[in-house]
Amino acid sequence: MIDYMKEAIKEAIKAGKKGEIPVGAVIVYNGKIIARGRNKREKTQNALLHAEIVAINKACKKLHSWRLENADIYVTLEPCPMCAGAISNARIKRVFYSASDNSDSREIIDKIFSSTRLNHKVELIQGEYQTESSKLLSDFFKSKRLSRKNKNAV
Amino acid sequence: MIDYMKEAIKEAIKAGKKGEIPVGAVIVYNGKIIARGRNKREKTQNALLHAEIVAINKACKKLHSWRLENADIYVTLEPCPMCAGAISNARIKRVFYSASDNSDSREIIDKIFSSTRLNHKVELIQGEYQTESSKLLSDFFKSKRLSRKNKNAV
């Protein structure tokens, strides 16, 4: 059986190697991964290109539909409000996330996923590999701080 | 002086003519319109392509930056949570909207715009042409209902 969160982590690692905040996502439909995404904000200089957005974009193209009903998304970090809104607009059924975001956005995404606006509720589930996904992020920020410190010391 | 909301309404009208929910947006930077967007969800079958997202995408490309600091967005309908999240992520300064959304999402977007997550607050202001923008939407939905009714009668 495919370990979907592990596949999302592979995407996060690729993002980190390109100098992006390491977040990855996959969209699963009928037991198959139909789209993969990783954070591309810095390289593209596009505020929209979080891992989830990249994956939703591809999934809509793949299914020729803006309705991703019965699809699930696996993402290595709890979604931000933009991505939570996109997941809800795309009628995705369930979100499995790995690392927690630890900001005040949890209350916001809970409200987005339970909103009556669209007659669609999204289920939010914390999945596996929390330590791995969090470590990817903390290592990334640690190396960024270190590289800034070294630059300033020159 | 350019009437920015009027320009956003022109985009909304174009969207309606293409069979899309008529919503339009423009992004203003240093007094100039740097990006225009209109809702393209149905034609592209892409859940992401609301007017604001189309415009932010273009504005990031134009400025070669994901940071749209000091830019304002004019949109004919109060943003949904996805678009509010995108506006906040792109560090847009002010949102001028025309028609109200009348759903439970107002509380959500207020929370997104005042969130401490990004160290960035967005100002939300109801602008002019509320009647015009609302009428565009209500006429669109009325004609959709009528066309469904006629189809069912055949």
PDB file of C-alpha atoms in Angstrom:
ATOM      1  CA  MET A   1       0.000   0.000   0.000  1.00  0.00           C
ATOM      2  CA  ILE A   2       1.282   3.483  -0.844  1.00  0.00           C
ATOM      3  CA  ASP A   3       2.303   5.588   2.129  1.00  0.00           C
ATOM      4  CA  TYR A   4       0.780   8.885   0.962  1.00  0.00           C
ATOM      5  CA  MET A   5       2.301  11.034   3.701  1.00  0.00           C
ATOM      6  CA  LYS A   6       5.720   9.615   2.910  1.00  0.00           C
ATOM      7  CA  GLU A   7       5.164  10.708  -0.710  1.00  0.00           C
ATOM      8  CA  ALA A   8       4.243  14.201   0.486  1.00  0.00           C
ATOM      9  CA  ILE A   9       7.446  14.255   2.560  1.00  0.00           C
ATOM     10  CA  LYS A  10       9.455  13.401  -0.584  1.00  0.00           C
ATOM     11  CA  GLU A  11       7.992  16.539  -2.173  1.00  0.00           C
ATOM     12  CA  ALA A  12       8.861  18.591   0.927  1.00  0.00           C
ATOM     13  CA  ILE A  13      12.473  17.375   0.774  1.00  0.00           C
ATOM     14  CA  LYS A  14      12.690  18.381  -2.904  1.00  0.00           C
ATOM     15  CA  ALA A  15      11.364  21.857  -2.002  1.00  0.00           C
ATOM     16  CA  GLY A  16      13.969  22.226   0.776  1.00  0.00           C
ATOM     17  CA  LYS A  17      16.768  21.272  -1.619  1.00  0.00           C
ATOM     18  CA  LYS A  18      15.690  24.123  -3.892  1.00  0.00           C
ATOM     19  CA  GLY A  19      15.866  26.622  -1.025  1.00  0.00           C
ATOM     20  CA  GLU A  20      12.114  26.676  -0.419  1.00  0.00           C
ATOM     21  CA  ILE A  21      10.402  26.187   2.946  1.00  0.00           C
ATOM     22  CA  PRO A  22      10.088  22.366   2.848  1.00  0.00           C
ATOM     23  CA  VAL A  23       6.387  21.630   2.485  1.00  0.00           C
ATOM     24  CA  GLY A  24       4.946  18.983   0.171  1.00  0.00           C
ATOM     25  CA  ALA A  25       1.509  17.650  -0.692  1.00  0.00           C
ATOM     26  CA  VAL A  26      -0.147  14.877  -2.680  1.00  0.00           C
ATOM     27  CA  ILE A  27      -3.782  14.491  -3.735  1.00  0.00           C
ATOM     28  CA  VAL A  28      -5.289  11.035  -3.649  1.00  0.00           C
ATOM     29  CA  TYR A  29      -8.341   9.984  -5.649  1.00  0.00           C
ATOM     30  CA  ASN A  30      -9.673   6.433  -5.856  1.00  0.00           C
ATOM     31  CA  GLY A  31      -6.569   5.198  -4.033  1.00  0.00           C
ATOM     32  CA  LYS A  32      -4.180   6.777  -6.538  1.00  0.00           C
ATOM     33  CA  ILE A  33      -1.952   9.838  -6.290  1.00  0.00           C
ATOM     34  CA  ILE A  34      -3.316  12.106  -9.020  1.00  0.00           C
ATOM     35  CA  ALA A  35      -1.249  15.216  -8.218  1.00  0.00           C
ATOM     36  CA  ARG A  36       1.884  16.220  -6.355  1.00  0.00           C
ATOM     37  CA  GLY A  37       2.940  19.665  -5.231  1.00  0.00           C
ATOM     38  CA  ARG A  38       5.743  21.325  -3.384  1.00  0.00           C
ATOM     39  CA  ASN A  39       6.252  24.859  -2.179  1.00  0.00           C
ATOM     40  CA  LYS A  40       7.633  27.042  -4.988  1.00  0.00           C
ATOM     41  CA  ARG A  41       7.127  30.533  -3.613  1.00  0.00           C
ATOM     42  CA  GLU A  42      10.720  31.766  -3.676  1.00  0.00           C
ATOM     43  CA  LYS A  43      11.789  30.368  -7.018  1.00  0.00           C
ATOM     44  CA  THR A  44       8.692  31.604  -8.809  1.00  0.00           C
ATOM     45  CA  GLN A  45       8.305  34.730  -6.619  1.00  0.00           C
ATOM     46  CA  ASN A  46       4.619  33.918  -6.527  1.00  0.00           C
ATOM     47  CA  ALA A  47       2.773  34.296  -3.218  1.00  0.00           C
ATOM     48  CA  LEU A  48       0.203  31.690  -4.260  1.00  0.00           C
ATOM     49  CA  LEU A  49       2.464  28.724  -4.932  1.00  0.00           C
ATOM     50  CA  HIS A  50       2.235  26.772  -1.683  1.00  0.00           C
ATOM     51  CA  ALA A  51       2.420  22.973  -2.007  1.00  0.00           C
ATOM     52  CA  GLU A  52      -1.368  22.534  -1.706  1.00  0.00           C
ATOM     53  CA  ILE A  53      -2.128  25.139  -4.393  1.00  0.00           C
ATOM     54  CA  VAL A  54       0.330  23.555  -6.825  1.00  0.00           C
ATOM     55  CA  ALA A  55      -1.262  20.149  -6.197  1.00  0.00           C
ATOM     56  CA  ILE A  56      -4.880  21.385  -6.484  1.00  0.00           C
ATOM     57  CA  ASN A  57      -4.027  23.143  -9.743  1.00  0.00           C
ATOM     58  CA  LYS A  58      -2.672  19.881 -11.186  1.00  0.00           C
ATOM     59  CA  ALA A  59      -5.537  17.762  -9.822  1.00  0.00           C
ATOM     60  CA  CYS A  60      -8.166  20.016 -11.444  1.00  0.00           C
ATOM     61  CA  LYS A  61      -6.335  19.687 -14.765  1.00  0.00           C
ATOM     62  CA  LYS A  62      -6.072  15.923 -14.359  1.00  0.00           C
ATOM     63  CA  LEU A  63      -9.764  15.423 -13.569  1.00  0.00           C
ATOM     64  CA  HIS A  64     -10.914  18.219 -15.919  1.00  0.00           C
ATOM     65  CA  SER A  65     -13.023  19.452 -13.046  1.00  0.00           C
ATOM     66  CA  TRP A  66     -12.883  22.100 -10.353  1.00  0.00           C
ATOM     67  CA  ARG A  67     -14.749  19.686  -8.104  1.00  0.00           C
ATOM     68  CA  LEU A  68     -12.306  17.331  -6.413  1.00  0.00           C
ATOM     69  CA  GLU A  69     -15.064  15.580  -4.501  1.00  0.00           C
ATOM     70  CA  ASN A  70     -13.994  12.390  -2.742  1.00  0.00           C
ATOM     71  CA  ALA A  71     -10.334  13.356  -3.103  1.00  0.00           C
ATOM     72  CA  ASP A  72      -8.061  13.591  -0.072  1.00  0.00           C
ATOM     73  CA  ILE A  73      -4.982  15.762   0.352  1.00  0.00           C
ATOM     74  CA  TYR A  74      -1.903  14.764   2.341  1.00  0.00           C
ATOM     75  CA  VAL A  75       0.281  17.700   3.335  1.00  0.00           C
ATOM     76  CA  THR A  76       3.385  17.830   5.513  1.00  0.00           C
ATOM     77  CA  LEU A  77       2.323  21.026   7.321  1.00  0.00           C
ATOM     78  CA  GLU A  78      -1.076  22.145   8.615  1.00  0.00           C
ATOM     79  CA  PRO A  79      -2.539  24.335   5.832  1.00  0.00           C
ATOM     80  CA  CYS A  80      -2.522  28.137   5.980  1.00  0.00           C
ATOM     81  CA  PRO A  81      -5.871  29.952   5.564  1.00  0.00           C
ATOM     82  CA  MET A  82      -5.345  30.435   1.796  1.00  0.00           C
ATOM     83  CA  CYS A  83      -4.770  26.720   1.270  1.00  0.00           C
ATOM     84  CA  ALA A  84      -7.590  25.763   3.636  1.00  0.00           C
ATOM     85  CA  GLY A  85      -9.908  28.002   1.599  1.00  0.00           C
ATOM     86  CA  ALA A  86      -8.678  26.452  -1.653  1.00  0.00           C
ATOM     87  CA  ILE A  87      -9.185  22.915  -0.286  1.00  0.00           C
ATOM     88  CA  SER A  88     -12.720  23.823   0.727  1.00  0.00           C
ATOM     89  CA  ASN A  89     -13.489  25.587  -2.595  1.00  0.00           C
ATOM     90  CA  ALA A  90     -12.265  22.470  -4.448  1.00  0.00           C
ATOM     91  CA  ARG A  91     -14.612  20.317  -2.323  1.00  0.00           C
ATOM     92  CA  ILE A  92     -11.766  18.070  -1.158  1.00  0.00           C
ATOM     93  CA  LYS A  93     -13.067  15.589   1.393  1.00  0.00           C
ATOM     94  CA  ARG A  94     -10.280  15.085   3.905  1.00  0.00           C
ATOM     95  CA  VAL A  95      -6.998  16.763   4.814  1.00  0.00           C
ATOM     96  CA  PHE A  96      -4.281  14.687   6.441  1.00  0.00           C
ATOM     97  CA  TYR A  97      -1.498  16.911   7.755  1.00  0.00           C
ATOM     98  CA  SER A  98       1.723  16.037   9.472  1.00  0.00           C
ATOM     99  CA  ALA A  99       3.490  18.917  11.310  1.00  0.00           C
ATOM    100  CA  SER A 100       1.416  21.413  13.286  1.00  0.00           C
ATOM    101  CA  ASP A 101       1.595  25.080  12.337  1.00  0.00           C
ATOM    102  CA  ASN A 102       1.622  26.500  15.890  1.00  0.00           C
ATOM    103  CA  SER A 103       0.164  29.859  14.860  1.00  0.00           C
ATOM    104  CA  ASP A 104      -3.245  31.409  15.471  1.00  0.00           C
ATOM    105  CA  SER A 105      -4.474  30.069  12.138  1.00  0.00           C
ATOM    106  CA  ARG A 106      -5.823  26.776  13.532  1.00  0.00           C
ATOM    107  CA  GLU A 107      -9.006  28.482  14.720  1.00  0.00           C
ATOM    108  CA  ILE A 108      -9.384  30.065  11.265  1.00  0.00           C
ATOM    109  CA  ILE A 109      -8.971  26.817   9.338  1.00  0.00           C
ATOM    110  CA  ASP A 110     -11.389  25.028  11.669  1.00  0.00           C
ATOM    111  CA  LYS A 111     -13.947  27.715  10.825  1.00  0.00           C
ATOM    112  CA  ILE A 112     -13.229  27.448   7.081  1.00  0.00           C
ATOM    113  CA  PHE A 113     -13.648  23.674   7.117  1.00  0.00           C
ATOM    114  CA  SER A 114     -16.925  23.832   9.059  1.00  0.00           C
ATOM    115  CA  SER A 115     -18.346  26.917   7.289  1.00  0.00           C
ATOM    116  CA  THR A 116     -21.910  26.804   5.987  1.00  0.00           C
ATOM    117  CA  ARG A 117     -20.976  28.972   2.956  1.00  0.00           C
ATOM    118  CA  LEU A 118     -20.471  26.109   0.507  1.00  0.00           C
ATOM    119  CA  ASN A 119     -22.591  23.314   1.896  1.00  0.00           C
ATOM    120  CA  HIS A 120     -19.360  21.328   2.116  1.00  0.00           C
ATOM    121  CA  LYS A 121     -17.412  20.310   5.216  1.00  0.00           C
ATOM    122  CA  VAL A 122     -13.777  19.228   5.163  1.00  0.00           C
ATOM    123  CA  GLU A 123     -12.410  16.712   7.643  1.00  0.00           C
ATOM    124  CA  LEU A 124      -9.022  17.661   9.174  1.00  0.00           C
ATOM    125  CA  ILE A 125      -6.905  14.809  10.519  1.00  0.00           C
ATOM    126  CA  GLN A 126      -3.390  14.864  11.930  1.00  0.00           C
ATOM    127  CA  GLY A 127      -1.538  12.034  10.193  1.00  0.00           C
ATOM    128  CA  GLU A 128       1.808  10.331  10.691  1.00  0.00           C
ATOM    129  CA  TYR A 129       5.431  11.505  10.539  1.00  0.00           C
ATOM    130  CA  GLN A 130       4.911  14.582  12.688  1.00  0.00           C
ATOM    131  CA  THR A 131       8.505  14.431  13.958  1.00  0.00           C
ATOM    132  CA  GLU A 132       9.972  14.032  10.445  1.00  0.00           C
ATOM    133  CA  SER A 133       7.933  16.864   8.919  1.00  0.00           C
ATOM    134  CA  SER A 134       8.636  19.218  11.838  1.00  0.00           C
ATOM    135  CA  LYS A 135      12.350  18.394  11.759  1.00  0.00           C
ATOM    136  CA  LEU A 136      12.517  19.183   8.039  1.00  0.00           C
ATOM    137  CA  LEU A 137      11.112  22.629   8.814  1.00  0.00           C
ATOM    138  CA  SER A 138      13.198  23.334  11.925  1.00  0.00           C
ATOM    139  CA  ASP A 139      16.417  22.182  10.203  1.00  0.00           C
ATOM    140  CA  PHE A 140      15.615  24.442   7.248  1.00  0.00           C
ATOM    141  CA  PHE A 141      15.114  27.517   9.427  1.00  0.00           C
ATOM    142  CA  LYS A 142      18.186  26.652  11.523  1.00  0.00           C
ATOM    143  CA  SER A 143      20.376  26.507   8.400  1.00  0.00           C
ATOM    144  CA  LYS A 144      18.877  29.789   7.147  1.00  0.00           C
ATOM    145  CA  ARG A 145      19.721  31.501  10.457  1.00  0.00           C
ATOM    146  CA  LEU A 146      23.228  30.042  10.390  1.00  0.00           C
ATOM    147  CA  SER A 147      23.859  31.195   6.834  1.00  0.00           C
ATOM    148  CA  ARG A 148      22.667  34.726   7.740  1.00  0.00           C
ATOM    149  CA  LYS A 149      24.942  34.724  10.811  1.00  0.00           C
ATOM    150  CA  ASN A 150      27.931  33.624   8.729  1.00  0.00           C
ATOM    151  CA  LYS A 151      27.188  36.289   6.123  1.00  0.00           C
ATOM    152  CA  ASN A 152      27.054  38.982   8.811  1.00  0.00           C
ATOM    153  CA  ALA A 153      30.343  37.747  10.292  1.00  0.00           C
ATOM    154  CA  VAL A 154      32.199  38.195   6.988  1.00  0.00           C
TER     155      VAL A 154
ATOM    156  CA  MET B   1      -8.333  60.001 -11.843  1.00  0.00           C
ATOM    157  CA  ILE B   2      -8.942  56.317 -12.569  1.00  0.00           C
ATOM    158  CA  ASP B   3     -12.030  54.827 -10.934  1.00  0.00           C
ATOM    159  CA  TYR B   4     -10.496  51.510  -9.836  1.00  0.00           C
ATOM    160  CA  MET B   5     -13.722  49.874  -8.726  1.00  0.00           C
ATOM    161  CA  LYS B   6     -15.305  50.736 -12.077  1.00  0.00           C
ATOM    162  CA  GLU B   7     -12.385  48.927 -13.760  1.00  0.00           C
ATOM    163  CA  ALA B   8     -12.983  45.893 -11.521  1.00  0.00           C
ATOM    164  CA  ILE B   9     -16.664  45.991 -12.547  1.00  0.00           C
ATOM    165  CA  LYS B  10     -15.636  45.931 -16.226  1.00  0.00           C
ATOM    166  CA  GLU B  11     -13.781  42.667 -15.481  1.00  0.00           C
ATOM    167  CA  ALA B  12     -16.848  41.286 -13.671  1.00  0.00           C
ATOM    168  CA  ILE B  13     -19.036  42.080 -16.703  1.00  0.00           C
ATOM    169  CA  LYS B  14     -16.578  40.256 -18.991  1.00  0.00           C
ATOM    170  CA  ALA B  15     -16.697  37.226 -16.672  1.00  0.00           C
ATOM    171  CA  GLY B  16     -20.520  37.201 -16.719  1.00  0.00           C
ATOM    172  CA  LYS B  17     -20.544  37.333 -20.533  1.00  0.00           C
ATOM    173  CA  LYS B  18     -18.428  34.172 -20.557  1.00  0.00           C
ATOM    174  CA  GLY B  19     -20.907  32.369 -18.294  1.00  0.00           C
ATOM    175  CA  GLU B  20     -18.841  32.821 -15.129  1.00  0.00           C
ATOM    176  CA  ILE B  21     -20.118  34.208 -11.825  1.00  0.00           C
ATOM    177  CA  PRO B  22     -19.460  37.920 -12.502  1.00  0.00           C
ATOM    178  CA  VAL B  23     -16.644  38.928 -10.172  1.00  0.00           C
ATOM    179  CA  GLY B  24     -13.717  41.123 -11.187  1.00  0.00           C
ATOM    180  CA  ALA B  25     -10.639  42.571  -9.507  1.00  0.00           C
ATOM    181  CA  VAL B  26      -7.797  44.986 -10.173  1.00  0.00           C
ATOM    182  CA  ILE B  27      -4.552  45.484  -8.248  1.00  0.00           C
ATOM    183  CA  VAL B  28      -3.248  49.020  -7.852  1.00  0.00           C
ATOM    184  CA  TYR B  29       0.368  49.899  -7.118  1.00  0.00           C
ATOM    185  CA  ASN B  30       1.782  53.421  -7.062  1.00  0.00           C
ATOM    186  CA  GLY B  31      -1.506  54.717  -8.443  1.00  0.00           C
ATOM    187  CA  LYS B  32      -1.444  52.403 -11.467  1.00  0.00           C
ATOM    188  CA  ILE B  33      -3.424  49.251 -12.268  1.00  0.00           C
ATOM    189  CA  ILE B  34      -0.733  46.574 -12.519  1.00  0.00           C
ATOM    190  CA  ALA B  35      -3.012  43.528 -12.829  1.00  0.00           C
ATOM    191  CA  ARG B  36      -6.578  42.667 -13.733  1.00  0.00           C
ATOM    192  CA  GLY B  37      -8.454  39.464 -13.009  1.00  0.00           C
ATOM    193  CA  ARG B  38     -11.855  37.977 -13.544  1.00  0.00           C
ATOM    194  CA  ASN B  39     -13.431  34.779 -12.346  1.00  0.00           C
ATOM    195  CA  LYS B  40     -12.522  31.900 -14.689  1.00  0.00           C
ATOM    196  CA  ARG B  41     -13.523  28.864 -12.648  1.00  0.00           C
ATOM    197  CA  GLU B  42     -16.013  27.300 -15.063  1.00  0.00           C
ATOM    198  CA  LYS B  43     -14.135  27.805 -18.314  1.00  0.00           C
ATOM    199  CA  THR B  44     -10.858  26.517 -16.893  1.00  0.00           C
ATOM    200  CA  GLN B  45     -12.515  23.999 -14.520  1.00  0.00           C
ATOM    201  CA  ASN B  46     -10.038  25.182 -11.928  1.00  0.00           C
ATOM    202  CA  ALA B  47     -11.270  25.730  -8.354  1.00  0.00           C
ATOM    203  CA  LEU B  48      -8.528  28.287  -7.709  1.00  0.00           C
ATOM    204  CA  LEU B  49      -9.261  30.792 -10.459  1.00  0.00           C
ATOM    205  CA  HIS B  50     -11.310  33.419  -8.646  1.00  0.00           C
ATOM    206  CA  ALA B  51     -10.811  37.016  -9.834  1.00  0.00           C
ATOM    207  CA  GLU B  52      -8.448  37.890  -6.956  1.00  0.00           C
ATOM    208  CA  ILE B  53      -6.222  34.844  -7.540  1.00  0.00           C
ATOM    209  CA  VAL B  54      -5.936  35.604 -11.258  1.00  0.00           C
ATOM    210  CA  ALA B  55      -4.981  39.202 -10.440  1.00  0.00           C
ATOM    211  CA  ILE B  56      -2.460  38.306  -7.685  1.00  0.00           C
ATOM    212  CA  ASN B  57      -0.818  35.793 -10.006  1.00  0.00           C
ATOM    213  CA  LYS B  58      -0.352  38.500 -12.648  1.00  0.00           C
ATOM    214  CA  ALA B  59       0.792  41.134 -10.138  1.00  0.00           C
ATOM    215  CA  CYS B  60       3.527  38.849  -8.733  1.00  0.00           C
ATOM    216  CA  LYS B  61       4.759  38.260 -12.285  1.00  0.00           C
ATOM    217  CA  LYS B  62       4.670  41.985 -13.066  1.00  0.00           C
ATOM    218  CA  LEU B  63       6.614  43.018  -9.955  1.00  0.00           C
ATOM    219  CA  HIS B  64       8.819  39.877  -9.989  1.00  0.00           C
ATOM    220  CA  SER B  65       8.013  39.532  -6.328  1.00  0.00           C
ATOM    221  CA  TRP B  66       5.676  37.554  -4.112  1.00  0.00           C
ATOM    222  CA  ARG B  67       5.514  40.579  -1.831  1.00  0.00           C
ATOM    223  CA  LEU B  68       2.864  42.987  -3.070  1.00  0.00           C
ATOM    224  CA  GLU B  69       3.490  45.389  -0.205  1.00  0.00           C
ATOM    225  CA  ASN B  70       1.783  48.763  -0.568  1.00  0.00           C
ATOM    226  CA  ALA B  71      -0.489  47.368  -3.285  1.00  0.00           C
ATOM    227  CA  ASP B  72      -4.269  47.586  -2.956  1.00  0.00           C
ATOM    228  CA  ILE B  73      -6.870  45.281  -4.475  1.00  0.00           C
ATOM    229  CA  TYR B  74     -10.290  46.378  -5.687  1.00  0.00           C
ATOM    230  CA  VAL B  75     -12.774  43.541  -6.012  1.00  0.00           C
ATOM    231  CA  THR B  76     -16.470  43.580  -6.875  1.00  0.00           C
ATOM    232  CA  LEU B  77     -17.408  40.977  -4.221  1.00  0.00           C
ATOM    233  CA  GLU B  78     -16.194  40.522  -0.639  1.00  0.00           C
ATOM    234  CA  PRO B  79     -13.382  37.930  -0.864  1.00  0.00           C
ATOM    235  CA  CYS B  80     -13.889  34.279   0.057  1.00  0.00           C
ATOM    236  CA  PRO B  81     -11.520  32.744   2.664  1.00  0.00           C
ATOM    237  CA  MET B  82      -9.141  31.393  -0.023  1.00  0.00           C
ATOM    238  CA  CYS B  83      -8.777  34.817  -1.620  1.00  0.00           C
ATOM    239  CA  ALA B  84      -8.529  36.564   1.766  1.00  0.00           C
ATOM    240  CA  GLY B  85      -5.697  34.159   2.666  1.00  0.00           C
ATOM    241  CA  ALA B  86      -3.984  34.822  -0.670  1.00  0.00           C
ATOM    242  CA  ILE B  87      -4.295  38.604  -0.207  1.00  0.00           C
ATOM    243  CA  SER B  88      -2.752  38.307   3.249  1.00  0.00           C
ATOM    244  CA  ASN B  89       0.032  35.946   2.081  1.00  0.00           C
ATOM    245  CA  ALA B  90       0.884  38.429  -0.705  1.00  0.00           C
ATOM    246  CA  ARG B  91       1.112  41.226   1.916  1.00  0.00           C
ATOM    247  CA  ILE B  92      -1.427  43.376   0.065  1.00  0.00           C
ATOM    248  CA  LYS B  93      -2.184  46.484   2.108  1.00  0.00           C
ATOM    249  CA  ARG B  94      -5.864  47.246   1.551  1.00  0.00           C
ATOM    250  CA  VAL B  95      -8.908  45.492   0.092  1.00  0.00           C
ATOM    251  CA  PHE B  96     -11.708  47.604  -1.331  1.00  0.00           C
ATOM    252  CA  TYR B  97     -14.756  45.461  -2.025  1.00  0.00           C
ATOM    253  CA  SER B  98     -18.091  46.371  -3.505  1.00  0.00           C
ATOM    254  CA  ALA B  99     -20.914  43.794  -2.987  1.00  0.00           C
ATOM    255  CA  SER B 100     -21.229  42.015   0.355  1.00  0.00           C
ATOM    256  CA  ASP B 101     -21.014  38.229   0.422  1.00  0.00           C
ATOM    257  CA  ASN B 102     -23.774  37.647   3.001  1.00  0.00           C
ATOM    258  CA  SER B 103     -22.376  34.298   4.166  1.00  0.00           C
ATOM    259  CA  ASP B 104     -20.689  33.279   7.409  1.00  0.00           C
ATOM    260  CA  SER B 105     -17.294  33.956   5.874  1.00  0.00           C
ATOM    261  CA  ARG B 106     -17.077  37.600   7.033  1.00  0.00           C
ATOM    262  CA  GLU B 107     -15.997  36.523  10.516  1.00  0.00           C
ATOM    263  CA  ILE B 108     -13.358  34.253   8.927  1.00  0.00           C
ATOM    264  CA  ILE B 109     -11.906  36.929   6.665  1.00  0.00           C
ATOM    265  CA  ASP B 110     -11.810  39.426   9.536  1.00  0.00           C
ATOM    266  CA  LYS B 111      -9.738  36.893  11.474  1.00  0.00           C
ATOM    267  CA  ILE B 112      -7.442  36.245   8.492  1.00  0.00           C
ATOM    268  CA  PHE B 113      -6.811  39.961   7.986  1.00  0.00           C
ATOM    269  CA  SER B 114      -6.042  40.569  11.681  1.00  0.00           C
ATOM    270  CA  SER B 115      -4.105  37.315  12.266  1.00  0.00           C
ATOM    271  CA  THR B 116      -0.741  37.506  14.043  1.00  0.00           C
ATOM    272  CA  ARG B 117       0.641  34.642  11.893  1.00  0.00           C
ATOM    273  CA  LEU B 118       2.382  36.816   9.309  1.00  0.00           C
ATOM    274  CA  ASN B 119       3.064  40.043  11.145  1.00  0.00           C
ATOM    275  CA  HIS B 120       0.928  41.694   8.471  1.00  0.00           C
ATOM    276  CA  LYS B 121      -2.542  43.193   8.780  1.00  0.00           C
ATOM    277  CA  VAL B 122      -4.850  43.853   5.841  1.00  0.00           C
ATOM    278  CA  GLU B 123      -7.339  46.700   5.864  1.00  0.00           C
ATOM    279  CA  LEU B 124     -10.825  45.798   4.573  1.00  0.00           C
ATOM    280  CA  ILE B 125     -12.954  48.654   3.257  1.00  0.00           C
ATOM    281  CA  GLN B 126     -16.350  48.555   1.572  1.00  0.00           C
ATOM    282  CA  GLY B 127     -16.025  50.720  -1.544  1.00  0.00           C
ATOM    283  CA  GLU B 128     -18.478  52.160  -4.033  1.00  0.00           C
ATOM    284  CA  TYR B 129     -20.910  50.633  -6.548  1.00  0.00           C
ATOM    285  CA  GLN B 130     -22.450  48.168  -4.101  1.00  0.00           C
ATOM    286  CA  THR B 131     -25.754  48.243  -5.970  1.00  0.00           C
ATOM    287  CA  GLU B 132     -24.126  47.723  -9.388  1.00  0.00           C
ATOM    288  CA  SER B 133     -21.923  44.833  -8.247  1.00  0.00           C
ATOM    289  CA  SER B 134     -24.758  43.121  -6.376  1.00  0.00           C
ATOM    290  CA  LYS B 135     -27.110  43.540  -9.337  1.00  0.00           C
ATOM    291  CA  LEU B 136     -24.574  41.919 -11.680  1.00  0.00           C
ATOM    292  CA  LEU B 137     -24.549  38.895  -9.382  1.00  0.00           C
ATOM    293  CA  SER B 138     -28.297  38.688  -8.765  1.00  0.00           C
ATOM    294  CA  ASP B 139     -29.094  39.121 -12.498  1.00  0.00           C
ATOM    295  CA  PHE B 140     -26.600  36.341 -13.290  1.00  0.00           C
ATOM    296  CA  PHE B 141     -28.161  33.890 -10.835  1.00  0.00           C
ATOM    297  CA  LYS B 142     -31.675  34.887 -11.950  1.00  0.00           C
ATOM    298  CA  SER B 143     -30.848  34.114 -15.586  1.00  0.00           C
ATOM    299  CA  LYS B 144     -29.247  30.803 -14.563  1.00  0.00           C
ATOM    300  CA  ARG B 145     -32.414  29.797 -12.684  1.00  0.00           C
ATOM    301  CA  LEU B 146     -34.578  30.852 -15.610  1.00  0.00           C
ATOM    302  CA  SER B 147     -32.502  28.886 -18.109  1.00  0.00           C
ATOM    303  CA  ARG B 148     -32.713  25.778 -15.869  1.00  0.00           C
ATOM    304  CA  LYS B 149     -36.485  26.240 -15.561  1.00  0.00           C
ATOM    305  CA  ASN B 150     -36.862  26.543 -19.350  1.00  0.00           C
ATOM    306  CA  LYS B 151     -34.732  23.449 -19.896  1.00  0.00           C
ATOM    307  CA  ASN B 152     -36.868  21.459 -17.464  1.00  0.00           C
ATOM    308  CA  ALA B 153     -40.044  22.647 -19.201  1.00  0.00           C
ATOM    309  CA  VAL B 154     -38.889  21.303 -22.611  1.00  0.00           C
TER     310      VAL B 154
END
